[in-house]
XYZ file of C-alpha atoms in Angstrom:
778
model
C 9.890 10.081 36.588
C 10.732 13.760 36.884
C 9.636 16.239 34.259
C 11.540 19.207 32.840
C 13.394 21.327 35.323
C 11.880 24.562 34.075
C 8.602 25.605 32.482
C 8.828 25.305 28.686
C 7.592 27.937 26.302
C 4.014 27.306 25.200
C 3.760 26.809 21.432
C 0.954 28.014 19.196
C -2.377 26.524 20.196
C -5.700 26.010 18.561
C -8.930 26.651 20.434
C -11.970 24.415 20.076
C -14.846 25.658 17.989
C -17.008 28.125 19.895
C -20.071 30.161 19.105
C -22.814 29.546 16.567
C -24.520 26.253 15.847
C -22.753 22.918 15.538
C -23.405 22.912 11.795
C -21.838 26.359 11.479
C -18.840 25.207 13.477
C -18.386 22.163 11.282
C -18.787 24.273 8.164
C -16.030 26.570 9.365
C -13.837 23.547 9.911
C -14.604 22.373 6.390
C -13.754 25.774 4.929
C -10.412 26.297 6.689
C -8.665 24.636 9.589
C -6.369 27.231 11.202
C -2.693 26.630 10.357
C -0.425 25.318 13.098
C 3.316 25.697 13.549
C 5.747 24.113 15.992
C 9.407 25.001 16.407
C 12.125 22.418 16.911
C 15.164 23.227 19.056
C 18.730 21.972 18.771
C 19.971 19.611 21.460
C 23.136 20.797 23.237
C 24.234 17.278 24.057
C 23.321 13.653 23.445
C 19.627 12.767 23.671
C 18.917 9.468 25.407
C 15.882 7.796 23.875
C 14.310 6.084 26.891
C 10.785 7.502 27.122
C 11.756 9.913 29.905
C 11.489 13.670 29.554
C 14.640 14.352 31.578
C 17.070 15.422 28.820
C 17.885 19.135 29.041
C 16.527 19.836 25.556
C 12.962 18.975 26.586
C 13.016 21.782 29.155
C 13.680 24.278 26.332
C 11.509 22.856 23.575
C 8.215 24.681 22.837
C 5.133 22.649 23.624
C 2.508 21.863 21.010
C -0.845 21.339 22.690
C -4.459 22.175 21.902
C -5.228 18.866 20.177
C -8.726 18.601 18.675
C -10.961 15.579 18.319
C -11.331 14.091 14.840
C -13.560 11.222 15.920
C -16.131 10.756 17.237
C -16.980 14.447 17.901
C -15.317 16.448 15.130
C -13.681 19.646 16.379
C -14.376 19.072 20.093
C -11.820 19.586 22.853
C -10.601 16.174 24.132
C -11.161 15.379 27.808
C -7.443 14.598 28.260
C -4.504 16.730 27.164
C -1.751 15.661 24.776
C 1.524 17.552 24.359
C 4.296 17.271 21.774
C 7.842 18.677 21.637
C 10.492 18.356 18.922
C 14.292 18.539 19.057
C 17.116 17.696 16.657
C 20.833 17.227 16.316
C 23.027 16.782 13.246
C 21.796 13.238 12.597
C 18.189 12.883 13.675
C 14.846 14.344 14.675
C 13.580 13.674 18.213
C 9.888 13.809 19.126
C 8.517 13.607 22.665
C 4.789 13.050 23.135
C 3.046 13.065 26.528
C -0.555 11.969 26.926
C -2.650 12.432 30.031
C -4.594 9.390 31.232
C -7.083 8.712 34.013
C -4.881 5.884 35.238
C -3.034 2.873 33.790
C -6.388 1.118 33.417
C -7.301 3.820 30.869
C -4.741 2.395 28.431
C -5.309 -0.471 26.009
C -2.543 -2.530 24.379
C -3.511 -5.658 22.471
C -0.509 -6.187 20.195
C 3.277 -6.156 20.361
C 3.767 -7.227 16.754
C 5.824 -4.844 14.641
C 4.187 -3.461 11.480
C 0.718 -4.650 12.469
C -2.217 -2.474 11.527
C -3.816 -3.546 14.820
C -1.468 -1.100 16.573
C -3.842 1.708 15.580
C -6.630 0.008 17.563
C -4.533 0.456 20.740
C -3.639 3.637 22.597
C -1.257 4.886 19.946
C 0.707 7.946 18.873
C 1.316 8.554 15.172
C 4.013 11.059 14.181
C 3.358 12.159 10.593
C 5.997 13.921 8.540
C 6.017 15.414 5.046
C 9.831 15.730 4.846
C 10.010 17.856 1.701
C 6.845 19.835 2.436
C 5.385 18.993 -0.969
C 1.918 18.554 0.642
C 1.568 15.343 -1.366
C 3.481 12.501 0.316
C 3.940 11.584 3.938
C 5.569 9.128 6.325
C 3.912 7.807 9.471
C 5.841 6.565 12.507
C 3.332 4.956 14.823
C 3.785 3.288 18.209
C 1.439 2.082 20.906
C 2.131 2.869 24.548
C 4.156 -0.350 24.906
C 6.446 0.723 22.054
C 5.258 -1.638 19.281
C 6.154 0.077 15.993
C 4.459 0.511 12.630
C 5.585 2.699 9.727
C 3.782 3.612 6.530
C 4.485 5.549 3.331
C 1.539 7.470 1.877
C 1.380 8.877 -1.670
C -0.958 11.202 -3.553
C -2.131 12.961 -0.393
C -3.481 9.749 1.107
C -4.880 7.939 -1.935
C -2.138 5.274 -1.792
C -0.918 3.780 1.481
C 2.075 1.402 1.575
C 2.311 -0.496 4.867
C 5.163 -2.651 3.504
C 7.584 0.318 3.665
C 10.088 -0.444 6.432
C 12.557 2.022 7.965
C 15.100 1.899 10.800
C 14.052 4.261 13.629
C 13.671 4.094 17.400
C 10.943 4.682 19.967
C 10.736 4.003 23.706
C 7.836 4.417 26.104
C 7.100 4.942 29.792
C 3.743 4.663 31.593
C 2.940 6.477 34.830
C -0.235 6.790 36.889
C -1.413 9.965 35.177
C 0.348 9.960 31.809
C 2.345 8.040 29.228
C 5.417 9.236 27.332
C 6.689 8.169 23.908
C 10.123 9.345 22.757
C 11.140 8.987 19.090
C 14.442 9.150 17.234
C 13.962 9.403 13.457
C 17.225 9.697 11.439
C 17.362 12.437 8.814
C 18.565 9.746 6.383
C 15.181 8.001 6.729
C 13.460 11.300 5.937
C 15.751 11.936 2.960
C 16.842 15.327 4.332
C 20.101 17.110 3.705
C 21.897 19.874 5.512
C 21.871 22.233 2.530
C 18.440 23.764 3.164
C 19.180 24.120 6.860
C 21.890 26.710 6.164
C 19.347 29.239 4.870
C 17.835 31.870 7.121
C 14.509 29.995 7.190
C 16.075 26.594 7.754
C 14.111 23.449 6.948
C 10.318 23.495 6.952
C 8.509 20.178 7.037
C 4.898 19.141 7.084
C 4.202 17.799 10.571
C 1.319 16.403 12.562
C 0.725 14.145 15.555
C -2.369 12.027 16.181
C -3.387 10.209 19.327
C -5.705 7.204 19.298
C -7.602 6.874 22.581
C -8.935 3.331 22.486
C -11.300 3.431 25.462
C -13.281 6.310 23.919
C -12.865 5.021 20.329
C -11.490 8.509 19.700
C -8.698 10.148 17.712
C -7.146 13.537 18.502
C -5.018 15.597 16.064
C -2.506 18.340 16.796
C -3.584 19.917 13.496
C -7.097 18.680 12.864
C -7.583 16.491 9.763
C -11.174 16.975 8.626
C -12.945 13.997 6.979
C -12.983 12.651 4.353
C -9.277 13.451 4.241
C -6.976 10.472 4.754
C -5.392 10.331 8.247
C -2.023 10.907 6.561
C -3.152 13.576 4.113
C -0.010 15.699 3.882
C -1.858 18.786 2.664
C -3.662 18.859 6.039
C -0.511 18.806 8.198
C 0.811 21.685 10.241
C 4.423 22.817 9.856
C 7.631 22.161 11.746
C 10.286 24.876 11.624
C 13.531 25.823 13.315
C 15.848 23.099 11.956
C 19.028 24.974 11.051
C 22.695 24.315 10.442
C 22.516 20.559 10.572
C 25.516 18.728 9.176
C 24.313 15.199 8.573
C 27.024 12.984 7.175
C 26.099 10.783 4.258
C 24.821 7.430 5.387
C 25.944 4.132 3.908
C 23.706 1.220 4.821
C 24.887 -2.286 3.951
C 22.842 -5.402 4.687
C 24.447 -8.706 3.702
C 22.353 -11.829 4.051
C 22.665 -15.579 3.852
C 19.831 -17.938 2.998
C 19.532 -21.683 3.496
C 16.522 -23.634 2.302
C 15.321 -27.157 1.692
C 12.292 -28.624 -0.055
C 12.973 -32.006 1.578
C 14.018 -33.470 -1.766
C 17.166 -35.534 -2.408
C 18.820 -32.883 -4.622
C 21.173 -30.126 -3.524
C 22.131 -27.176 -5.704
C 23.892 -23.831 -5.532
C 22.689 -22.916 -9.037
C 20.956 -19.506 -8.856
C 18.909 -20.416 -11.953
C 17.108 -22.967 -9.846
C 16.082 -22.475 -6.230
C 19.491 -22.776 -4.506
C 19.740 -24.569 -1.178
C 22.327 -22.077 0.036
C 22.658 -18.540 -1.269
C 24.052 -15.195 -0.237
C 23.622 -11.644 -1.373
C 23.491 -8.082 -0.148
C 21.503 -4.858 -0.217
C 23.216 -1.479 -0.240
C 21.833 2.015 0.271
C 24.044 5.082 0.117
C 23.239 8.772 0.306
C 24.876 9.903 -2.914
C 23.974 13.582 -2.745
C 22.323 16.212 -0.621
C 18.935 14.497 -0.900
C 19.695 11.685 -3.328
C 20.043 7.979 -2.667
C 21.325 4.969 -4.553
C 20.225 1.443 -3.702
C 21.714 -1.763 -5.051
C 20.727 -5.370 -4.555
C 22.809 -8.374 -5.593
C 21.261 -11.858 -5.930
C 18.081 -10.396 -4.499
C 16.056 -12.630 -2.206
C 12.534 -12.136 -0.867
C 12.122 -15.316 1.172
C 10.567 -13.459 4.125
C 7.906 -11.588 2.122
C 4.309 -12.323 3.049
C 2.416 -14.513 0.593
C -0.480 -13.020 -1.340
C -4.012 -13.455 -0.125
C -6.354 -15.711 -2.067
C -8.527 -13.782 -4.490
C -11.142 -15.253 -6.821
C -12.165 -13.603 -10.071
C -15.813 -12.646 -10.461
C -15.431 -11.897 -14.178
C -12.895 -12.259 -17.015
C -10.487 -9.491 -16.033
C -7.172 -9.789 -14.138
C -6.905 -9.460 -10.352
C -4.684 -6.871 -8.674
C -2.105 -7.957 -6.071
C -0.097 -5.296 -4.177
C 3.683 -5.021 -4.196
C 5.267 -6.395 -1.007
C 8.986 -6.664 -1.857
C 11.137 -4.128 0.015
C 13.535 -3.258 -2.843
C 10.647 -2.114 -5.044
C 8.961 -0.045 -2.300
C 11.660 2.380 -1.094
C 11.540 5.495 -3.272
C 8.237 4.365 -4.794
C 6.668 7.805 -4.374
C 8.597 9.238 -7.322
C 7.813 6.251 -9.596
C 4.058 6.444 -9.019
C 2.260 7.105 -12.325
C -1.341 6.518 -13.325
C -4.545 5.271 -11.741
C -3.810 2.541 -9.199
C -5.561 -0.810 -9.787
C -7.000 0.276 -13.143
C -4.503 2.132 -15.294
C -0.899 2.031 -14.037
C 1.778 2.488 -16.679
C 4.402 1.112 -14.272
C 3.630 -1.722 -11.852
C 6.716 -3.178 -10.182
C 5.174 -6.635 -9.711
C 5.736 -7.162 -13.440
C 9.443 -7.468 -12.588
C 10.815 -10.726 -11.243
C 7.471 -12.520 -10.946
C 5.666 -14.923 -13.268
C 2.307 -16.286 -12.203
C 3.034 -15.111 -8.649
C 6.243 -17.174 -8.568
C 9.624 -15.418 -8.214
C 12.103 -15.312 -11.101
C 15.755 -15.125 -9.997
C 17.058 -11.550 -9.976
C 20.753 -11.144 -10.653
C 20.675 -7.623 -9.297
C 18.965 -4.288 -9.207
C 20.153 -0.682 -9.118
C 17.949 2.213 -8.132
C 18.560 5.913 -7.661
C 16.084 8.525 -6.479
C 16.106 11.936 -4.891
C 15.205 15.587 -4.973
C 16.925 18.789 -5.932
C 14.892 21.901 -5.332
C 11.599 21.488 -7.169
C 12.838 18.462 -9.142
C 12.236 14.844 -8.093
C 13.843 12.017 -10.028
C 14.173 8.249 -10.042
C 15.969 5.585 -12.103
C 15.539 1.813 -11.761
C 17.374 -1.003 -13.552
C 16.817 -4.709 -12.864
C 18.435 -7.729 -14.503
C 16.601 -11.034 -14.191
C 18.042 -14.471 -14.907
C 16.652 -17.424 -16.763
C 14.825 -19.703 -14.368
C 14.475 -23.461 -14.317
C 11.314 -25.193 -13.074
C 10.985 -27.003 -9.774
C 10.569 -30.743 -9.568
C 7.074 -30.210 -8.152
C 5.911 -28.015 -11.069
C 3.214 -29.361 -13.376
C 3.576 -29.417 -17.162
C 2.019 -25.991 -17.683
C 4.297 -24.409 -15.078
C 7.355 -26.084 -16.594
C 6.548 -24.758 -20.054
C 5.957 -21.259 -18.647
C 9.261 -21.095 -16.773
C 11.339 -22.738 -19.509
C 10.101 -20.077 -21.969
C 10.979 -17.148 -19.675
C 14.310 -15.672 -20.808
C 16.527 -13.267 -18.849
C 15.339 -9.687 -19.176
C 16.644 -6.221 -18.473
C 14.161 -3.605 -17.290
C 14.899 0.111 -17.045
C 12.562 2.801 -15.663
C 13.201 6.555 -15.469
C 11.021 9.216 -13.842
C 11.127 13.016 -13.519
C 8.687 15.231 -11.660
C 8.749 19.007 -11.223
C 6.740 21.036 -8.725
C 6.013 23.975 -11.002
C 4.141 25.828 -8.264
C 2.437 25.116 -4.958
C -0.609 24.003 -6.949
C 0.880 22.319 -10.025
C 3.125 19.266 -10.486
C 4.187 17.949 -13.910
C 6.251 14.896 -14.758
C 7.351 12.276 -17.264
C 8.072 8.555 -17.108
C 9.809 6.225 -19.560
C 10.593 2.515 -19.338
C 11.714 -0.374 -21.476
C 12.136 -4.135 -21.304
C 14.660 -6.014 -23.406
C 15.027 -9.790 -23.555
C 18.655 -10.839 -23.308
C 18.367 -14.283 -24.894
C 15.884 -16.745 -26.350
C 13.918 -17.012 -29.589
C 12.591 -13.752 -30.982
C 9.267 -15.302 -31.894
C 8.531 -16.211 -28.295
C 6.367 -14.098 -26.085
C 8.038 -11.457 -23.949
C 9.431 -9.420 -26.852
C 11.065 -6.023 -26.416
C 8.811 -3.108 -25.560
C 8.945 0.534 -24.549
C 6.477 2.811 -22.746
C 6.475 6.511 -21.952
C 4.084 9.109 -20.632
C 3.620 12.600 -19.222
C 1.391 13.505 -16.287
C 0.314 16.491 -14.254
C -1.584 17.339 -11.092
C -3.484 20.469 -10.108
C -4.686 20.911 -6.554
C -5.936 23.590 -4.216
C -3.727 24.793 -1.384
C -5.974 23.169 1.212
C -5.816 19.864 -0.666
C -9.588 19.483 -1.035
C -9.655 19.820 -4.829
C -7.374 17.630 -6.923
C -7.191 16.950 -10.621
C -4.750 14.466 -12.183
C -4.163 13.586 -15.843
C -1.723 11.618 -17.960
C -1.060 10.732 -21.586
C 0.986 7.632 -22.433
C 2.192 5.654 -25.398
C 3.612 2.158 -25.872
C 5.720 0.435 -28.508
C 6.308 -3.288 -28.752
C 7.731 -5.838 -31.109
C 5.127 -8.209 -32.506
C 6.286 -11.810 -32.927
C 6.622 -13.424 -36.318
C 3.920 -15.911 -37.333
C 5.143 -19.002 -39.154
C 3.572 -20.282 -42.368
C 0.828 -22.848 -41.926
C 1.610 -25.851 -44.109
C -0.151 -29.097 -44.959
C 1.265 -32.622 -44.845
C 2.970 -32.166 -48.201
C 4.736 -29.021 -47.090
C 2.639 -26.670 -49.185
C 1.807 -23.323 -47.595
C -1.852 -23.173 -46.630
C -1.773 -19.813 -44.828
C 1.176 -17.462 -45.272
C 2.815 -16.307 -42.086
C 3.696 -12.787 -41.100
C 7.101 -11.302 -40.355
C 7.903 -9.738 -37.003
C 6.734 -6.176 -36.782
C 5.963 -3.405 -34.340
C 2.870 -1.884 -32.784
C 2.098 1.484 -31.198
C -0.639 2.261 -28.713
C -1.840 5.235 -26.665
C -3.722 5.844 -23.408
C -5.017 8.855 -21.482
C -6.586 9.531 -18.110
C -8.285 12.381 -16.262
C -9.521 12.394 -12.667
C -10.992 15.287 -10.674
C -12.436 15.283 -7.159
C -13.429 17.589 -4.364
C -13.183 16.268 -0.788
C -15.576 18.454 1.153
C -16.892 17.675 4.593
C -20.501 17.427 3.404
C -20.304 17.164 -0.414
C -17.801 15.028 -2.383
C -18.085 14.921 -6.193
C -15.666 12.845 -8.292
C -15.338 12.202 -12.024
C -12.800 10.068 -13.871
C -11.999 8.980 -17.428
C -9.573 6.291 -18.584
C -9.022 5.591 -22.272
C -6.716 3.309 -24.274
C -6.822 2.224 -27.889
C -6.984 -1.368 -29.112
C -3.223 -1.502 -29.768
C -2.219 -0.306 -26.315
C -0.184 -2.800 -24.259
C 1.484 -2.064 -20.900
C 3.642 -5.136 -20.163
C 5.313 -3.337 -17.245
C 2.049 -1.883 -15.970
C -1.393 -2.925 -14.820
C -4.447 -2.194 -16.963
C -7.557 -4.019 -15.888
C -9.218 -3.624 -19.294
C -7.042 -2.097 -22.037
C -8.582 -1.125 -25.352
C -11.635 0.590 -23.837
C -12.925 3.993 -22.730
C -14.184 4.139 -19.132
C -16.142 7.024 -17.640
C -17.247 7.156 -14.020
C -18.963 9.809 -11.886
C -20.173 9.892 -8.320
C -21.630 12.473 -5.974
C -21.479 11.753 -2.255
C -23.328 13.649 0.458
C -22.196 13.304 4.080
C -24.474 14.921 6.672
C -23.454 14.541 10.329
C -26.703 14.382 12.344
C -26.344 14.494 16.136
C -28.921 11.779 16.804
C -28.809 8.110 17.813
C -25.040 8.257 18.325
C -24.386 8.747 14.611
C -21.085 10.069 13.303
C -22.119 10.577 9.675
C -24.248 9.214 6.828
C -22.588 9.007 3.405
C -24.816 8.468 0.370
C -25.140 9.368 -3.278
C -25.488 8.222 -6.901
C -22.792 6.428 -8.928
C -22.604 5.859 -12.689
C -19.953 4.091 -14.794
C -19.860 3.402 -18.536
C -17.293 1.495 -20.609
C -17.270 1.648 -24.402
C -15.109 0.756 -27.352
C -12.226 3.251 -27.626
C -13.869 4.935 -30.624
C -17.185 5.127 -28.706
C -18.884 3.012 -31.380
C -20.460 0.538 -28.957
C -21.330 0.155 -25.293
C -19.484 -2.573 -23.376
C -20.572 -2.247 -19.741
C -22.768 0.087 -17.727
C -23.394 0.356 -14.000
C -25.870 2.795 -12.464
C -26.904 2.952 -8.847
C -26.205 4.388 -5.448
C -24.319 3.871 -2.185
C -25.388 4.336 1.422
C -23.092 4.047 4.451
C -24.088 4.815 8.047
C -21.289 5.263 10.590
C -21.830 5.419 14.344
C -19.554 7.302 16.721
C -18.578 4.117 18.536
C -17.403 2.450 15.335
C -20.403 0.452 14.098
C -20.935 0.613 10.342
C -23.734 -0.413 7.927
C -23.378 -0.200 4.146
C -25.682 -0.858 1.177
C -24.939 -0.668 -2.553
C -27.258 -1.166 -5.510
C -26.334 -1.298 -9.195
C -28.183 -1.838 -12.437
C -25.707 -3.675 -14.664
C -25.198 -4.374 -18.343
C -22.164 -6.336 -19.585
C -21.384 -7.168 -23.191
C -19.103 -10.217 -23.470
C -17.236 -10.133 -26.786
C -15.688 -13.615 -26.620
C -16.623 -16.757 -24.681
C -14.636 -17.378 -21.521
C -14.505 -19.862 -18.673
C -15.434 -19.032 -15.088
C -15.361 -21.698 -12.343
C -14.979 -24.332 -15.139
C -18.276 -23.158 -16.654
C -18.386 -21.797 -20.196
C -19.846 -18.288 -20.494
C -21.002 -17.501 -24.023
C -20.595 -14.159 -25.754
C -23.550 -11.810 -25.628
C -25.049 -9.011 -23.562
C -26.066 -9.773 -19.981
C -28.233 -7.529 -17.822
C -29.150 -7.639 -14.165
C -28.786 -6.061 -10.751
C -26.340 -6.199 -7.903
C -27.175 -5.659 -4.217
C -24.561 -5.614 -1.497
C -25.112 -5.375 2.272
C -22.352 -5.036 4.875
C -22.301 -4.701 8.677
C -19.146 -4.133 10.742
C -18.437 -3.789 14.459
C -15.960 -1.320 16.033
C -12.406 -2.201 14.983
C -10.977 -1.243 18.382
C -12.870 -3.984 20.208
C -10.958 -7.097 21.197
C -13.390 -9.043 19.007
C -14.102 -7.483 15.624
C -16.586 -8.851 13.108
C -17.738 -7.957 9.620
C -20.426 -9.666 7.521
C -21.042 -8.964 3.827
C -23.689 -10.419 1.508
C -23.894 -9.768 -2.228
C -26.556 -10.820 -4.718
C -25.709 -10.425 -8.394
C -27.488 -11.332 -11.619
C -24.514 -12.284 -13.748
C -23.760 -14.005 -17.068
C -27.189 -15.558 -17.500
C -27.478 -16.740 -13.906
C -27.342 -15.507 -10.333
C -24.465 -15.331 -7.867
C -24.587 -15.178 -4.083
C -21.556 -14.218 -2.016
C -21.433 -14.426 1.787
C -18.248 -13.134 3.424
C -17.532 -13.311 7.156
C -14.517 -11.740 8.837
C -13.579 -12.221 12.485
C -10.590 -10.940 14.456
C -9.854 -11.710 18.105
C -6.996 -10.082 20.024
C -6.567 -12.140 23.169
C -4.148 -9.901 25.031
C -1.086 -8.252 23.543
C 0.720 -11.512 22.779
C -1.861 -13.426 20.737
C -4.265 -12.605 17.910
C -6.202 -14.622 15.382
C -8.164 -13.432 12.387
C -9.849 -14.976 9.384
C -11.979 -14.056 6.408
C -14.069 -16.742 4.723
C -16.117 -16.227 1.545
C -18.668 -18.656 0.118
C -19.747 -18.247 -3.519
C -22.699 -20.131 -4.922
C -25.182 -19.767 -7.751
C -25.639 -20.558 -11.441
C -24.006 -19.448 -14.689
C -24.808 -19.668 -18.383
C -27.909 -20.518 -20.352
C -27.885 -24.069 -18.999
C -27.880 -22.778 -15.418
C -24.836 -24.755 -14.332
C -24.269 -24.656 -10.592
C -21.176 -23.533 -8.682
C -20.636 -23.664 -4.934
C -17.240 -23.166 -3.299
C -15.376 -21.008 -0.781
C -11.994 -19.515 0.001
C -10.291 -18.478 3.239
C -7.504 -16.117 4.326
C -6.437 -16.493 7.941
C -3.630 -15.355 10.239
C -2.447 -16.418 13.683
C -0.078 -13.949 15.387
C 2.062 -14.681 18.432
C 4.164 -11.739 19.655
C 6.562 -12.898 22.357
C 8.166 -9.443 22.628
C 8.413 -6.311 20.492
C 11.375 -7.923 18.724
C 10.307 -11.560 18.427
C 7.106 -12.730 16.815
C 5.666 -15.718 14.999
C 2.851 -15.569 12.469
C 1.131 -18.246 10.445
C -0.846 -17.403 7.314
C -3.418 -19.835 5.924
C -4.593 -19.623 2.317
C -7.416 -22.013 1.319
C -8.827 -21.893 -2.207
C -11.633 -24.266 -3.206
C -12.313 -22.681 -6.610
C -13.028 -25.461 -9.139
C -9.851 -26.440 -10.950
C -7.586 -24.602 -8.527
C -8.238 -26.243 -5.167
C -5.227 -25.642 -2.924
C -4.263 -25.237 0.698
C -1.325 -22.901 1.270
C 0.418 -22.127 4.524
C 3.272 -19.813 5.458
C 4.638 -19.834 9.013
C 7.290 -17.216 9.863
C 9.404 -16.475 12.897
C 11.063 -13.056 12.877
C 13.639 -12.052 15.484
C 15.062 -8.536 15.277
C 18.227 -9.284 17.245
C 19.749 -5.846 16.698
C 18.639 -2.624 15.040
C 17.872 -3.302 11.369
C 19.063 -6.936 11.574
C 16.726 -9.928 11.453
C 16.641 -13.687 11.619
C 13.770 -15.258 9.674
C 12.673 -18.869 9.766
C 9.965 -19.500 7.173
C 7.991 -22.655 6.409
C 5.873 -22.782 3.247
C 3.622 -25.456 1.886
C 1.262 -25.639 -1.051
C -1.036 -28.652 -0.966
C -3.177 -29.367 -4.043
C -6.618 -30.647 -3.104
C -7.559 -32.110 -6.487
C -6.570 -32.597 -10.103
C -5.662 -29.829 -12.515
C -8.260 -27.716 -14.290
C -9.046 -30.412 -16.871
C -9.003 -33.205 -14.315
C -6.107 -35.151 -15.818
C -2.786 -34.412 -14.104
C -2.349 -34.814 -10.331
C -0.669 -31.723 -8.956
C 2.358 -32.166 -6.739
C 2.531 -30.852 -3.136
C 5.273 -28.428 -2.219
C 7.127 -27.955 1.092
C 9.993 -25.597 1.868
C 11.830 -24.393 4.955
C 13.976 -21.270 4.637
C 16.331 -19.658 7.128
C 17.473 -16.134 6.317
C 19.903 -14.069 8.395
C 20.465 -10.363 7.707
C 22.998 -8.067 9.363
C 22.499 -4.313 9.147
C 25.609 -2.136 9.024
C 25.473 1.638 8.939
C 28.375 4.024 8.468
C 28.494 7.806 8.154
C 30.795 9.329 5.572
């Protein structure tokens, strides 16, 4: 392969740290990483994306070099050079990355599967873009040197990472004796960019960074160095990309019709969308409605190809958190984000169209989102349909689905970047039942809140707060009567209830010192039916102080340790509910080995009896300790292992948990991984025993970059819920944006129901789904 025909202009570079001690050099990195800027140039003709640097534009494009090592030796100059160039035309951004190698044997590729996190354990390039330069959200377009793709959306400067985000973009690769080349084409429509800003004298400025993973050295190099503990896609740590001017992107209309055929091997056949139809069709539509605004619609929405949830087992009486995986609810999610993920989210999209993890038919959804100057906005409306139970459902499931009426859910969000340091916003949402008895559960409700974020320009200090309120209809309670019809206890008419919640979180992410405090409060009347609150009606305070020295001995990368304290009380602070005091220690080696230890002194006040593993736990105050040990091997090895042991004094007894995770990547076409956890111990005053396990496993076969087959195993041996689940999927991307899915699912009960009376029915289903992606420019 021939390179550029003339020497390109050298872009701004960044020298490695020189002079002074290593500690002084690292301290200077912690204080301020020098800014970096790269200029994009306009292509004069078509750019052929083939992994070859022979298009004329690459001879003119400035070169970004001077990458620095993030791991294992922070701030060092890598032994091999990496160069990046950027070009554009009216429709897309083009990125060319060249990496020097010591020979083809220097490169490692152990996966071809699209959207696999294992790609980052290969020799990989990650192009990171903050399209609107808000220093808060980012998009990652990653590819290994064989061209296997992975894309990720990151929110809140790295706090929230969404691997399920899926975009249509292109990358091709070439490998030579002394280098590899990756060439990207990323449409402006994917980035949500318009031509309006490009007509100004400054043009468009984006946050921009490129990282290279060098598997043989277990190393990562950044064009603009991202200093730990910052997230690898921390937008506030990116450099800048300039020079994009006078683009005239036409508005994109993306239309994806689909057809679905399925069978559960039963004798019945139906087209009724209120049941699970054997044949169905629908469509997804995305149109660029304004300069940087998009509208998405989905009709007869189907999520047959979505990965099943992993098995989780509760360790206490509070609900478990499962992430959103459905594509329609992920695109544009950055603007809808509100609250403290996993603990206090006012809006949680999994509350829509799902009951008990099972899908409820969705008639359609409409979503709009975009930006105009400093304003970001989003609107979501979804209409669900009444659902009918399956033949294989047990009595409890039948009653649950028969009592679920059609609902309409509306969510609106505004956010304003008041300054480079301050963002303020508001969110409002409501759910209205469209039919069914008013006294049933699922009554109308409304929620609203305001939030704000303050952060330093370098992104190290961040403070976030919100205040929210909820309103809901309370169901009527009928009179209690005796056999003669006389009223024993008068009922109550339907009414309404108001609740409030507030949150404050502040943290500083320094290289050596990392304090964090947080507070989450909600009153006893607060309900968030469209959100996720792990424990509403409490006040939770938590503080931690982490220290992270980086000693240059014994191959260490860093040691992270410090105290942690958490207290939960009644919302009026009249009584303690739970306390946890202790400390954390984590030792990380440069080659990827990791050892972790946690200790906690615990106190938990149980207000009402509850059942755990079919054992009754009485109310009262329980005290004890928790110890947790964990050892992990380097994740870039072909065989990765992680072992975790936890001892906990809990609810009048003791609990032991042993978790083992193994992952083997046997070449780039085959991988297998599994995580098995065994729980055993005693609970309650009587010391009743429990002993069971659960398993999450995956087998991946990647025939090519476009055709792969995965099988997911879900085994749950928790008493009363013993099941074996399996999902086997074949995905063939037969053209850009278009897929054929063949999915087999089974759910095999391994015992009776929780009270040991009703045999549970097995479930089998085969689904074939064909999508066809059409894109037009208007």
